[in-house]
Coordinates of C-alpha atoms and ligand atoms in Angstrom, one line a residue:
X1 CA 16.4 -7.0 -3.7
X2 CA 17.8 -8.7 -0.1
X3 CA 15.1 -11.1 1.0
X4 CA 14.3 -9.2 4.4
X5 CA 13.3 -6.4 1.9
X6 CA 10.5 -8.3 -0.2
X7 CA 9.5 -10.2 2.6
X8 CA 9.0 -6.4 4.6
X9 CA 6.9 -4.8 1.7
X10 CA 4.5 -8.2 1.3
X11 CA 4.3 -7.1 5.4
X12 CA 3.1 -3.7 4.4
X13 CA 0.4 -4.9 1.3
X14 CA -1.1 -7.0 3.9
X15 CA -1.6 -5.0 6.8
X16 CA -2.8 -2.4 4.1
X17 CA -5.4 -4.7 2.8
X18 CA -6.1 -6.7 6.4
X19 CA -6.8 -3.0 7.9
X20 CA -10.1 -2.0 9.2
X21 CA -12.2 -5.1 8.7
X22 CA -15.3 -4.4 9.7
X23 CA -18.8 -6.4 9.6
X24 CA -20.9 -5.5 6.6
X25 CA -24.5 -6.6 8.6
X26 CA -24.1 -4.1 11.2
X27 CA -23.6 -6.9 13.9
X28 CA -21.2 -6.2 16.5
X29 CA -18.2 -5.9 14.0
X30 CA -16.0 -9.2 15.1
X31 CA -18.7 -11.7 17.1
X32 CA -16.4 -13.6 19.7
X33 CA -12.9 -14.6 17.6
X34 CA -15.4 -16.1 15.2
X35 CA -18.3 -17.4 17.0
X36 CA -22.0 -15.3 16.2
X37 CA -25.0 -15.4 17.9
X38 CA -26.7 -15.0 14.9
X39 CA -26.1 -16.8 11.6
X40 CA -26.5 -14.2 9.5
X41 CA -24.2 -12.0 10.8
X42 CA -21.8 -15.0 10.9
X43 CA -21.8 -15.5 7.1
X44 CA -21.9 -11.9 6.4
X45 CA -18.4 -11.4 8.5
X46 CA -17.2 -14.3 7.1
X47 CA -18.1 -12.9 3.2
X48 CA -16.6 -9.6 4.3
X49 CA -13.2 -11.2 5.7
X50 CA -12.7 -13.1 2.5
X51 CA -12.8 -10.5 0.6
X52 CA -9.7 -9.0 2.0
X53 CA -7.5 -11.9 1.0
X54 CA -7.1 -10.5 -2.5
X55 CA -3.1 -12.0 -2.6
X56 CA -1.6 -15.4 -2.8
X57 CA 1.1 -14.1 -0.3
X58 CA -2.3 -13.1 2.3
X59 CA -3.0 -16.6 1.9
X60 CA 0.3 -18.1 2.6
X61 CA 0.6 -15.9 5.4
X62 CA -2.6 -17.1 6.7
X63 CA -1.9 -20.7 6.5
X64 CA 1.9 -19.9 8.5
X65 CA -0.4 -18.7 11.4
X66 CA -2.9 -21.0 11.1
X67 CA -0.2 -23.9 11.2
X68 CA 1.8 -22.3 14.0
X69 CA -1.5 -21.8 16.4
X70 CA -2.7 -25.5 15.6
X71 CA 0.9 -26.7 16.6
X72 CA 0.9 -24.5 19.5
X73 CA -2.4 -25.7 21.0
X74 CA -2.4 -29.2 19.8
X75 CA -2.3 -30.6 23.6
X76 CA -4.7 -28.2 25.1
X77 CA -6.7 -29.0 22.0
X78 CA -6.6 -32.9 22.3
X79 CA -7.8 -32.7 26.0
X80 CA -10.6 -30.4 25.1
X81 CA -12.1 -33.0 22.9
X82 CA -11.4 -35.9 25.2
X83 CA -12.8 -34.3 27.6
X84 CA -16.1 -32.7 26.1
X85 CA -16.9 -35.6 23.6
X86 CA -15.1 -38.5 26.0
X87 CA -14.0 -40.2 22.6
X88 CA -10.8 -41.5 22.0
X89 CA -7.0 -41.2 23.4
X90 CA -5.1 -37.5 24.3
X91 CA -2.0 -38.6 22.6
X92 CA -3.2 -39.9 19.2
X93 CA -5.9 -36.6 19.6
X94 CA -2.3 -34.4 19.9
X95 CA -0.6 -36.7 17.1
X96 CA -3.6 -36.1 14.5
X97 CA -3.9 -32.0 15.3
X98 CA 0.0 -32.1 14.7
X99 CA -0.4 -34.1 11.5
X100 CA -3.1 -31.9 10.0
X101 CA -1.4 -28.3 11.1
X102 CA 1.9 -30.3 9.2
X103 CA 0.4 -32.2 6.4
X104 CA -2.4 -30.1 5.5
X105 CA -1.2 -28.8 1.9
X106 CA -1.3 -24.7 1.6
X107 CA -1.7 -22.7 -1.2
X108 CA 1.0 -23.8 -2.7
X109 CA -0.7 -27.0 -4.4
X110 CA -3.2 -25.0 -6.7
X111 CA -1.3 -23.7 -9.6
X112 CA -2.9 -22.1 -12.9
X113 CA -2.8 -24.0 -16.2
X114 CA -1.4 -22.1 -19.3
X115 CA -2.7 -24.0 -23.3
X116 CA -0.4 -22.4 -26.1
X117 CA -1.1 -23.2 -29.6
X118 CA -1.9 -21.5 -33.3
X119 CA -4.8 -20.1 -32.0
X120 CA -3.6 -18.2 -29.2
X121 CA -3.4 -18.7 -25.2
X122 CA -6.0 -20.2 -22.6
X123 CA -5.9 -20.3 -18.9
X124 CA -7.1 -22.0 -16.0
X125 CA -7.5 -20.1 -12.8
X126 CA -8.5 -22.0 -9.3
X127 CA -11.1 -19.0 -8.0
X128 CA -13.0 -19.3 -4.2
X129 CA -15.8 -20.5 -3.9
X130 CA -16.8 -17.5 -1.6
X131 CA -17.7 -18.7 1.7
X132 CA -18.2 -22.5 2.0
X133 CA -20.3 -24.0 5.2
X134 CA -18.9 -27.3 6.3
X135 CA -20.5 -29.6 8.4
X136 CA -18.3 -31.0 11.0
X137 CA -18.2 -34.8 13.1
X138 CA -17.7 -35.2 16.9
X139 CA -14.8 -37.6 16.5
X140 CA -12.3 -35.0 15.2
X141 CA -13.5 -31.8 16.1
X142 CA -10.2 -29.6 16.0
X143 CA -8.2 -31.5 13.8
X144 CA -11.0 -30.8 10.7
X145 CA -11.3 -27.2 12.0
X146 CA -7.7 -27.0 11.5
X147 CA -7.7 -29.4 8.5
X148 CA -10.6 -27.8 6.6
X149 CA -9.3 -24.0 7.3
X150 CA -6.3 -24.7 5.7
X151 CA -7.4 -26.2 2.6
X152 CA -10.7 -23.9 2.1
X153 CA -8.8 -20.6 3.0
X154 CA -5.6 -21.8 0.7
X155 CA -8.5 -22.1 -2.5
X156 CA -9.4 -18.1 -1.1
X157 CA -12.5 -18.9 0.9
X158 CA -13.9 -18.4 4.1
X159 CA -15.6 -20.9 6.5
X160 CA -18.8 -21.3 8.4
X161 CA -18.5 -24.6 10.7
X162 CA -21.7 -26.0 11.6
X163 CA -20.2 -28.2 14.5
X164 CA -21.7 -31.3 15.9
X165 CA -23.5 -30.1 19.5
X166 CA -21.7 -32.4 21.2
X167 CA -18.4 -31.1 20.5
X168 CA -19.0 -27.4 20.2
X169 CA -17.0 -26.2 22.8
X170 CA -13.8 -28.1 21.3
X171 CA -14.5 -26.7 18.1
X172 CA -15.3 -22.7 18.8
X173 CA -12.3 -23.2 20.8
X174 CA -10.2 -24.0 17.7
X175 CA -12.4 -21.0 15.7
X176 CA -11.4 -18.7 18.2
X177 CA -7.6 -19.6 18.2
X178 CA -6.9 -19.8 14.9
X179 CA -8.8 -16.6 14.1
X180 CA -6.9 -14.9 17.0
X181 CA -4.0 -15.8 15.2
X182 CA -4.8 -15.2 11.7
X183 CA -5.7 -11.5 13.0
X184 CA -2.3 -11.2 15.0
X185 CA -0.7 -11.7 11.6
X186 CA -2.6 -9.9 9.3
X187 CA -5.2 -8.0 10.6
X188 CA -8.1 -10.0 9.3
X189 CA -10.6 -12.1 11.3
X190 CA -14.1 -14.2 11.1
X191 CA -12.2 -16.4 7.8
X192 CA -13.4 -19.1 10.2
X193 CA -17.0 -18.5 12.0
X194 CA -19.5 -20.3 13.3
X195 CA -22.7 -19.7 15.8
X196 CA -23.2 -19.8 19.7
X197 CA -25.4 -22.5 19.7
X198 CA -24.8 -24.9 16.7
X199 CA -28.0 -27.6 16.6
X200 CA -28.5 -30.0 13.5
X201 CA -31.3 -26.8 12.6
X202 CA -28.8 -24.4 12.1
X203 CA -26.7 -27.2 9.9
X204 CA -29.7 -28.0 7.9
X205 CA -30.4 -24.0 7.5
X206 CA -26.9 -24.1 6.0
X207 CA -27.7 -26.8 3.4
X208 CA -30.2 -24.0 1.6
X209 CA -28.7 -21.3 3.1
X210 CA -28.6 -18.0 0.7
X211 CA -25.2 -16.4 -0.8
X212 CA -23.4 -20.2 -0.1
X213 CA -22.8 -22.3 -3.1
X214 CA -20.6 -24.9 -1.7
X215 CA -21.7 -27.5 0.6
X216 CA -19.4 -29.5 2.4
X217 CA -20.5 -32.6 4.7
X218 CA -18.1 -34.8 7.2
X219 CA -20.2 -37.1 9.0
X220 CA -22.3 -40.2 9.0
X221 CA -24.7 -41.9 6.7
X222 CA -27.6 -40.1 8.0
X223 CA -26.3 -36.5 7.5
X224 CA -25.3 -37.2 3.8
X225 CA -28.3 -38.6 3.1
X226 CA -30.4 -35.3 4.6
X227 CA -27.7 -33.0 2.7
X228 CA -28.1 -35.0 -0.4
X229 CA -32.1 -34.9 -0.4
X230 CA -32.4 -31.0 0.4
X231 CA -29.5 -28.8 -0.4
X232 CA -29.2 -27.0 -3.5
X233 CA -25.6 -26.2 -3.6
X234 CA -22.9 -28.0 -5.2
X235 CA -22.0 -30.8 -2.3
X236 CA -18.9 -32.7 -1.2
X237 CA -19.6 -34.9 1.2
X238 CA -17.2 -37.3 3.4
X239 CA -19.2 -39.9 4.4
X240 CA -19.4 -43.4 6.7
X241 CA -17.1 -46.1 6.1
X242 CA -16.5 -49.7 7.4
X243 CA -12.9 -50.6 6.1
X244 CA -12.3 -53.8 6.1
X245 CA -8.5 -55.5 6.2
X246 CA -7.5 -58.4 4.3
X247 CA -4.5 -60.5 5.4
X248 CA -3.6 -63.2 2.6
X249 CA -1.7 -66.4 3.4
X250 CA 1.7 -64.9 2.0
X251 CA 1.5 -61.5 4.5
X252 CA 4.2 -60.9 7.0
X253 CA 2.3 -61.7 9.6
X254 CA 4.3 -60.0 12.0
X255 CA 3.9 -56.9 10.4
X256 CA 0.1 -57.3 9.8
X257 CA -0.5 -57.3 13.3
X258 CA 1.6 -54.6 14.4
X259 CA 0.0 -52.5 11.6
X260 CA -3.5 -53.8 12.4
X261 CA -2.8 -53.3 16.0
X262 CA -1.7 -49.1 15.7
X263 CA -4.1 -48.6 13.0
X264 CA -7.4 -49.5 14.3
X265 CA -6.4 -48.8 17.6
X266 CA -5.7 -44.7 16.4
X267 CA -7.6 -42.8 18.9
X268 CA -9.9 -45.7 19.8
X269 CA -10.7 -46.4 16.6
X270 CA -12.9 -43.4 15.9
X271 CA -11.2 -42.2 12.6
X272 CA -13.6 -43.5 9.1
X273 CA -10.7 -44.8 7.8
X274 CA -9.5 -47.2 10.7
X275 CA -9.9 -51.3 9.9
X276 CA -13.0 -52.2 11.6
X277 CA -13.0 -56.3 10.9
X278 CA -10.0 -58.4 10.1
X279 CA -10.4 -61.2 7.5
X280 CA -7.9 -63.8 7.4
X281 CA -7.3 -66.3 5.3
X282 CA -8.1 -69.7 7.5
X283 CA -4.4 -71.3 6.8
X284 CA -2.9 -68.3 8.9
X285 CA -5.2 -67.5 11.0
X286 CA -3.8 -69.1 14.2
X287 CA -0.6 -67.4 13.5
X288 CA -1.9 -64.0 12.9
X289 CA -3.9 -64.2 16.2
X290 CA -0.6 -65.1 18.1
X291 CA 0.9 -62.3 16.7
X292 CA -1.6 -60.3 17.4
X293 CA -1.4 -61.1 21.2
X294 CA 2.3 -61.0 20.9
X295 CA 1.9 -56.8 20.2
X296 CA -0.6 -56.3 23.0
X297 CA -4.0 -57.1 22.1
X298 CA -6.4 -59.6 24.1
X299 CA -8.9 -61.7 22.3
X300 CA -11.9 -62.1 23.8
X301 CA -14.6 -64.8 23.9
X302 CA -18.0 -64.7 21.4
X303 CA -19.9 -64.5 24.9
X304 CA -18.1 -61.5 26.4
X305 CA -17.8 -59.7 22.9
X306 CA -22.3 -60.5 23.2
X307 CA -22.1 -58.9 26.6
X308 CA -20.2 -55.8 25.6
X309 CA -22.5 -55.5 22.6
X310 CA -25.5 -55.5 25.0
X311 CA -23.9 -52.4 26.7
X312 CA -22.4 -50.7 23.8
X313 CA -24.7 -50.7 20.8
X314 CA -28.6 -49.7 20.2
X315 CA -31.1 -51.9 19.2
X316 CA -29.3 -55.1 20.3
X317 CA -29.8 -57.5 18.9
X318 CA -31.5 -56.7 15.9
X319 CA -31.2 -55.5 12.3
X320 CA -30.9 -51.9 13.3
X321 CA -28.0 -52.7 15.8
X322 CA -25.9 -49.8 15.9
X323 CA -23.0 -48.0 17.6
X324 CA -24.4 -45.7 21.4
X325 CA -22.9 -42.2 20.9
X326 CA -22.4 -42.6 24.5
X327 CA -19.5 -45.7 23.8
X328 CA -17.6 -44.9 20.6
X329 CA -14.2 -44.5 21.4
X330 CA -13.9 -45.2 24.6
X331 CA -10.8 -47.3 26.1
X332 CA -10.5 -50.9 25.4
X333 CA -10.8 -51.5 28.9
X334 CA -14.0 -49.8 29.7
X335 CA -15.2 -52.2 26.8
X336 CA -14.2 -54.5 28.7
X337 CA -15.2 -53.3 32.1
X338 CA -19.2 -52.9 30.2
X339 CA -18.8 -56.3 29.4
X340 CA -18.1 -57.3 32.8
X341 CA -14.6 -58.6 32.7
X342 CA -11.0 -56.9 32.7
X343 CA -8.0 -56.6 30.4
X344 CA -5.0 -54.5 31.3
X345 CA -5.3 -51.1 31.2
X346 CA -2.0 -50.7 28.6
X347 CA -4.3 -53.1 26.1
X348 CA -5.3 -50.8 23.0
X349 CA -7.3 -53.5 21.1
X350 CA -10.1 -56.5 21.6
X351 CA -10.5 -58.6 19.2
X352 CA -12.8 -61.9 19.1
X353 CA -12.8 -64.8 16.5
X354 CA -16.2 -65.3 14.9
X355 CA -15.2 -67.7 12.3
X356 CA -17.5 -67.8 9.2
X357 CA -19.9 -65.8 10.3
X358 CA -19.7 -63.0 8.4
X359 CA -23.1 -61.1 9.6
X360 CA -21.8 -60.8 12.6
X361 CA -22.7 -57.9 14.3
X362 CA -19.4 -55.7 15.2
X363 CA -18.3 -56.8 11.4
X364 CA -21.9 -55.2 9.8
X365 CA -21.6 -51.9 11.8
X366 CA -19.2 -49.1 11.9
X367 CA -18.5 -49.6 15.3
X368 CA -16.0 -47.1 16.0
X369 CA -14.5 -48.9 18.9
X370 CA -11.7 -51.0 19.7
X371 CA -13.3 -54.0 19.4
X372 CA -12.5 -56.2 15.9
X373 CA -13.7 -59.3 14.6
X374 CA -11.7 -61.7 13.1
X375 CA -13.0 -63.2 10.2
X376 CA -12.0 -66.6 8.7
X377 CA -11.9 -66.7 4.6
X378 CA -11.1 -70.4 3.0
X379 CA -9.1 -68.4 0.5
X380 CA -8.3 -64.9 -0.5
X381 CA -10.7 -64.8 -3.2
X382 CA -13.5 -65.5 -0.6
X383 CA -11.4 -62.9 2.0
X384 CA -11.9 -60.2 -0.9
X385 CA -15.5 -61.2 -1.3
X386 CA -16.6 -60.7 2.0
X387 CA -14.3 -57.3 2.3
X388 CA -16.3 -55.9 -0.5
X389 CA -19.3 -57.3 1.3
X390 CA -18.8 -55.6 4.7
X391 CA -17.8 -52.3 2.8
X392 CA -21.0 -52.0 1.5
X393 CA -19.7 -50.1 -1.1
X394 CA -19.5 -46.8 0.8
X395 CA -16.3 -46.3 -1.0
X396 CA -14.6 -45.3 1.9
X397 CA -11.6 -47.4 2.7
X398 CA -9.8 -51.3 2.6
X399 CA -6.9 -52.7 2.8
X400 CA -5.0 -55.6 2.9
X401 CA -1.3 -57.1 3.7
X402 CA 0.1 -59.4 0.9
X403 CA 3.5 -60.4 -0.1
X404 CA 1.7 -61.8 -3.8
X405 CA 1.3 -59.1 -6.1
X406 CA -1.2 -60.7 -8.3
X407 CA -3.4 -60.6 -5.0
X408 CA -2.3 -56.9 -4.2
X409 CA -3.5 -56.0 -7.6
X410 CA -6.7 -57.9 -8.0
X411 CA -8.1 -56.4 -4.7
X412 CA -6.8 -52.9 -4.9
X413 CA -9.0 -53.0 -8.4
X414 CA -11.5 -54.8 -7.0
X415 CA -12.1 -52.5 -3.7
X416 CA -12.9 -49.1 -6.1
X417 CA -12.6 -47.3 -2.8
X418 CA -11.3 -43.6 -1.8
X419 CA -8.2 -45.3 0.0
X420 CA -6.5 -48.3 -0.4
X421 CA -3.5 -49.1 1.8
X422 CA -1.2 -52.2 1.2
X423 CA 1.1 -53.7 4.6
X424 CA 0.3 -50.7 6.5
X425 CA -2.0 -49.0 9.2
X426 CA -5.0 -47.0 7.2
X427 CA -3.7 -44.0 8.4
X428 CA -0.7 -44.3 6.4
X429 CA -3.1 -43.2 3.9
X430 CA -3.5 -40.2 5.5
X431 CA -0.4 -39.1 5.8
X432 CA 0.3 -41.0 8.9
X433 CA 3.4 -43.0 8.2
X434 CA 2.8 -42.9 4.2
X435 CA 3.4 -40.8 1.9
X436 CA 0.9 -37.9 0.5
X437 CA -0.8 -34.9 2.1
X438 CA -3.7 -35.3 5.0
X439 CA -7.2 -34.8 5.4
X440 CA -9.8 -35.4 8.0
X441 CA -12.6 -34.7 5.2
X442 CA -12.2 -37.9 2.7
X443 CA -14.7 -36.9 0.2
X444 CA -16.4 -40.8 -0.6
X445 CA -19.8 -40.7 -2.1
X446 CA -19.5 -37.7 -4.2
X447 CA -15.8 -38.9 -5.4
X448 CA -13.3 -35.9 -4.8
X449 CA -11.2 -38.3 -2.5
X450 CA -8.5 -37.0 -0.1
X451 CA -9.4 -33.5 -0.3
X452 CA -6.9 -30.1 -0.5
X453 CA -7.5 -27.2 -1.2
X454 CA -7.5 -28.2 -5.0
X455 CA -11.2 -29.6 -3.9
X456 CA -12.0 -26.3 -2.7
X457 CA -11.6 -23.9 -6.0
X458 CA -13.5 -23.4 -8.9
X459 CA -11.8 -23.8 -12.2
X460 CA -12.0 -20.7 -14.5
X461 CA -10.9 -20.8 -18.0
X462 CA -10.0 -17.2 -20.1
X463 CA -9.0 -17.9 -23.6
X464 CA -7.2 -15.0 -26.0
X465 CA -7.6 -15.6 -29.4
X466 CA -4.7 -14.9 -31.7
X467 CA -1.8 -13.2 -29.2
X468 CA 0.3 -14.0 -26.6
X469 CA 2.1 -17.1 -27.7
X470 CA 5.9 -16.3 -27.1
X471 CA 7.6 -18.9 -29.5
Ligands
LIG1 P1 -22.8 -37.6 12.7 O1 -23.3 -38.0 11.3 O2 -23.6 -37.9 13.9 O3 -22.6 -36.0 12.7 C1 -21.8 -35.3 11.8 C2 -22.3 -33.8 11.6 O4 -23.6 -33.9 11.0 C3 -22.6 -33.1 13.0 O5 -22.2 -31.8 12.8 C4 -24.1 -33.3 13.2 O6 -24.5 -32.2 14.0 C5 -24.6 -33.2 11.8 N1 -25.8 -33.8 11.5 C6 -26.2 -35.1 11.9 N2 -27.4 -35.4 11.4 C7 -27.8 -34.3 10.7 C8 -29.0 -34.0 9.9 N3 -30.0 -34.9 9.8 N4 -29.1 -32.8 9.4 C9 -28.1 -31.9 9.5 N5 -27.0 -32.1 10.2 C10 -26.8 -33.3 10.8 O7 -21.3 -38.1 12.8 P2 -20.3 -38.2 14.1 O8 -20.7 -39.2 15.0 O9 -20.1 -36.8 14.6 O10 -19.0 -38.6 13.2 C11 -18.8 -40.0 12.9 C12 -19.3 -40.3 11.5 O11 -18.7 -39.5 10.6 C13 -18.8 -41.7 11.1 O12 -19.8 -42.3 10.4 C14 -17.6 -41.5 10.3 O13 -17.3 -42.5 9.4 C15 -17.9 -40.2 9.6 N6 -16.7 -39.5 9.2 C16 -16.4 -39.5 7.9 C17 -15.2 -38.8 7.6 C18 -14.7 -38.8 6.2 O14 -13.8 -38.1 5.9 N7 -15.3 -39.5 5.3 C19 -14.4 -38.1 8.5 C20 -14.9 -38.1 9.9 C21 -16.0 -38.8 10.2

């Protein structure tokens, strides 16, 4: 059979089975491209949808539109956020939608498991979860729309998004596309839904919320902690980090600061896994700094990195000193500007030189900004020490540039995080300039890690006594 022929009679099967899908709750049948003024209704569209993806080749052919409308609309997407959330930069926003809509793996990565033996045949079979609610952050809203469709529908499910109020818009917006799409291509909507008004209510209704039995959480420590205490569903949750970057005395240094520079830099800094503090071993630390300045960024004295903090963080000074909403990822200049001097505008990074002083206060919080301190280790042992210090063991995310293997192993053991990325930007442990699939959901506390669709399935095993074995 020609190829034009199969691929015409998958056509058929799916527009048989994507035919006619209407809404089981007696809601209007299709909400808005997704978005529900009631939740109920949302979840009950969303059940119904996922029940007409009953082939592999649905799926596949799902993801293709997904992929192509995410590509499509990465721009128009990336401005949207900037411009409703007023976090980070347009063209890393429009690098990271393209990277997820690429680099997102599709169905393709489950496969079954088959166990021969004397006693017969066993298999293991990836089934959906049903639908899953996942709770989404305000510093990537389309790209873990896009990110989190693709895995979750690839394992079979459906979605409900429970975005963060402050970046609704951006996000229904990217509902509404991709199911627009989806439908264009197969008939079926609402596999991605979510409701009118989203508050932190309606996500903390999800986290008990009937006929859901997977939980997923991207966000902060506060809303893993809340999801943690109250939902009874199985959860994976993608919490805070504070990923700290080691440079030991043998590093190209060049190359630490150009890496160092792009990575934490990456849309302002706003991504979990970006290097928030540098630690440097003393003996280079001069020459790091030059180098540093060399690719673009300014240093910047203890006193004006005290008046930014004034301006930028809560509950300054003070224990409890913490990141304002209002200031994560904005530009290094308007850092600057808040602080009340200037550095030019092209300048993606601040970074100021505090020495020993390793409780110092943009090295303790996730700042989320593009402002790093540079810390000063005697030796790489003490460099790894304070890493692990700063990390707090959130699991999240370290790294570290080394020419000495014997260091490159000792601290990728040491660091038990999620990611660990040797002479390069974090990011290339997304995908970004490394090798590997994406995410935007890096699963930290509850362990599943980068996640894929594989994250997303539950693993069914069928055993046959006795038959089957071929050989
Ligand atoms: P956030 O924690 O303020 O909000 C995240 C989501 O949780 C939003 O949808 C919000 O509405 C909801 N939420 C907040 N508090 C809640 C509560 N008590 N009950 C129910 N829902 C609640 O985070 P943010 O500022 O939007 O995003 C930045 C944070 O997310 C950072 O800490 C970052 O490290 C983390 N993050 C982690 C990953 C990862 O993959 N590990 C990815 C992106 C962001």
């Amino acid at each position: 059979m020609r190829n034009e022929d199969i691929e015409r009679i998958v056509d058929e099967v799916i527009k048989q089975l994507g035919r006619g899908v209407a809404c089981a709750s007696g809601a209007p049948a299709q909400g808005d491209w997704g978005v529900f003024e009631r939740l109920e209704d949302a979840v009950a569209c969303a059940d119904e949808a996922r029940k007409r993806m009953e082939t592999v080749a649905i799926r596949e052919k799902i993801v293709r539109a997904i992929r192509r409308a995410a590509k499509a609309n990465a721009r128009r997407l990336a401005e949207m956020a900037v411009e409703e959330t007023g976090m980070g930069r347009i063209e890393d926003k429009v690098k990271k939608n393209l990277l997820v809509a690429h680099r997102t793996p599709g169905p393709e990565i489950i496969s079954p498991i088959a166990m021969t033996g004397d006693t017969g045949l066993t298999l293991v079979e990836n089934a959906p979860w049903g639908v899953i609610a996942s709770v989404t952050p305000s510093t990537n809203p389309a790209a873990t729309v896009i990110n989190n469709s693709i895995s979750m529908i690839s394992g079979g499910n459906a979605v409900i998004f429970a975005p963060h109020p402050g970046a609704k818009r951006t996000t229904q917006e990217t509902i509404k596309i991709l199911n627009k799409a989806v439908h264009e291509s197969t008939g079926i909507n609402n596999l991605m839904v979510c409701v009118k008004e989203p508050t932190i209510e309606v996500a903390k209704q999800l986290f008990t919320y009937p006929g859901i039995d997977l939980l997923v959480v991207t966000g902060g420590e506060a809303v893993v902690e809340a999801a943690r205490k109250t939902t009874n569903k199985r959860l994976i949750a993608a919490g805070a980090g504070n990923p700290p970057v080691v440079v030991d005395e043998t590093a190209d240094l060049v190359r630490a600061a150009q890496g160092i520079y792009d990575g934490a830099s990456f849309d302002n800094n706003i991504i979990c896994a970006d290097e928030k503090e540098i630690i440097v071993v003393d003996s280079v630390a001069d020459v790091l700094k030059q180098e540093l300045k060399a690719v673009g960024a300014v240093e910047i004295t203890k006193d004006q990195a005290e008046a930014v903090a004034k301006v930028v963080l809560l509950d300054y000074p003070g224990p409890n000193a913490r990141p304002n909403p209002k200031w994560v990822g904005r530009d290094a200049a308007e850092l600057a500007k808040a602080g009340g001097f200037s550095v030019p505008e092209s300048c993606r990074l601040l970074f100021v030189d505090v020495g020993r002083d390793v409780d110092y206060v943009f090295a303790r919080v996730e700042q989320m900004m593009p402002l790093l301190p540079l810390l000063r280790a005697r030796d790489f042992k003490e460099a790894v020490d304070w890493a692990m210090l700063l990390e707090r063991n959130l699991r999240h995310t370290a790294g570290m540039y080394s020419r000495n293997i014997e260091n490159m192993d000792a601290m990728a053991r040491r660091a038990n995080t999620s990611l660990f990325v040797k002479n390069g930007p974090h990011v290339a442990g997304l995908g970004a300039g490394g090798e590997g699939w994406t995410s935007m959901t890096i699963s930290t506390p509850t362990g599943e890690g980068v996640t894929n669709a594989r994250t997303f399935v539950r693993l069914r095993r069928c055993t046959l006594v006795g038959s089957f074995r071929i050989v």
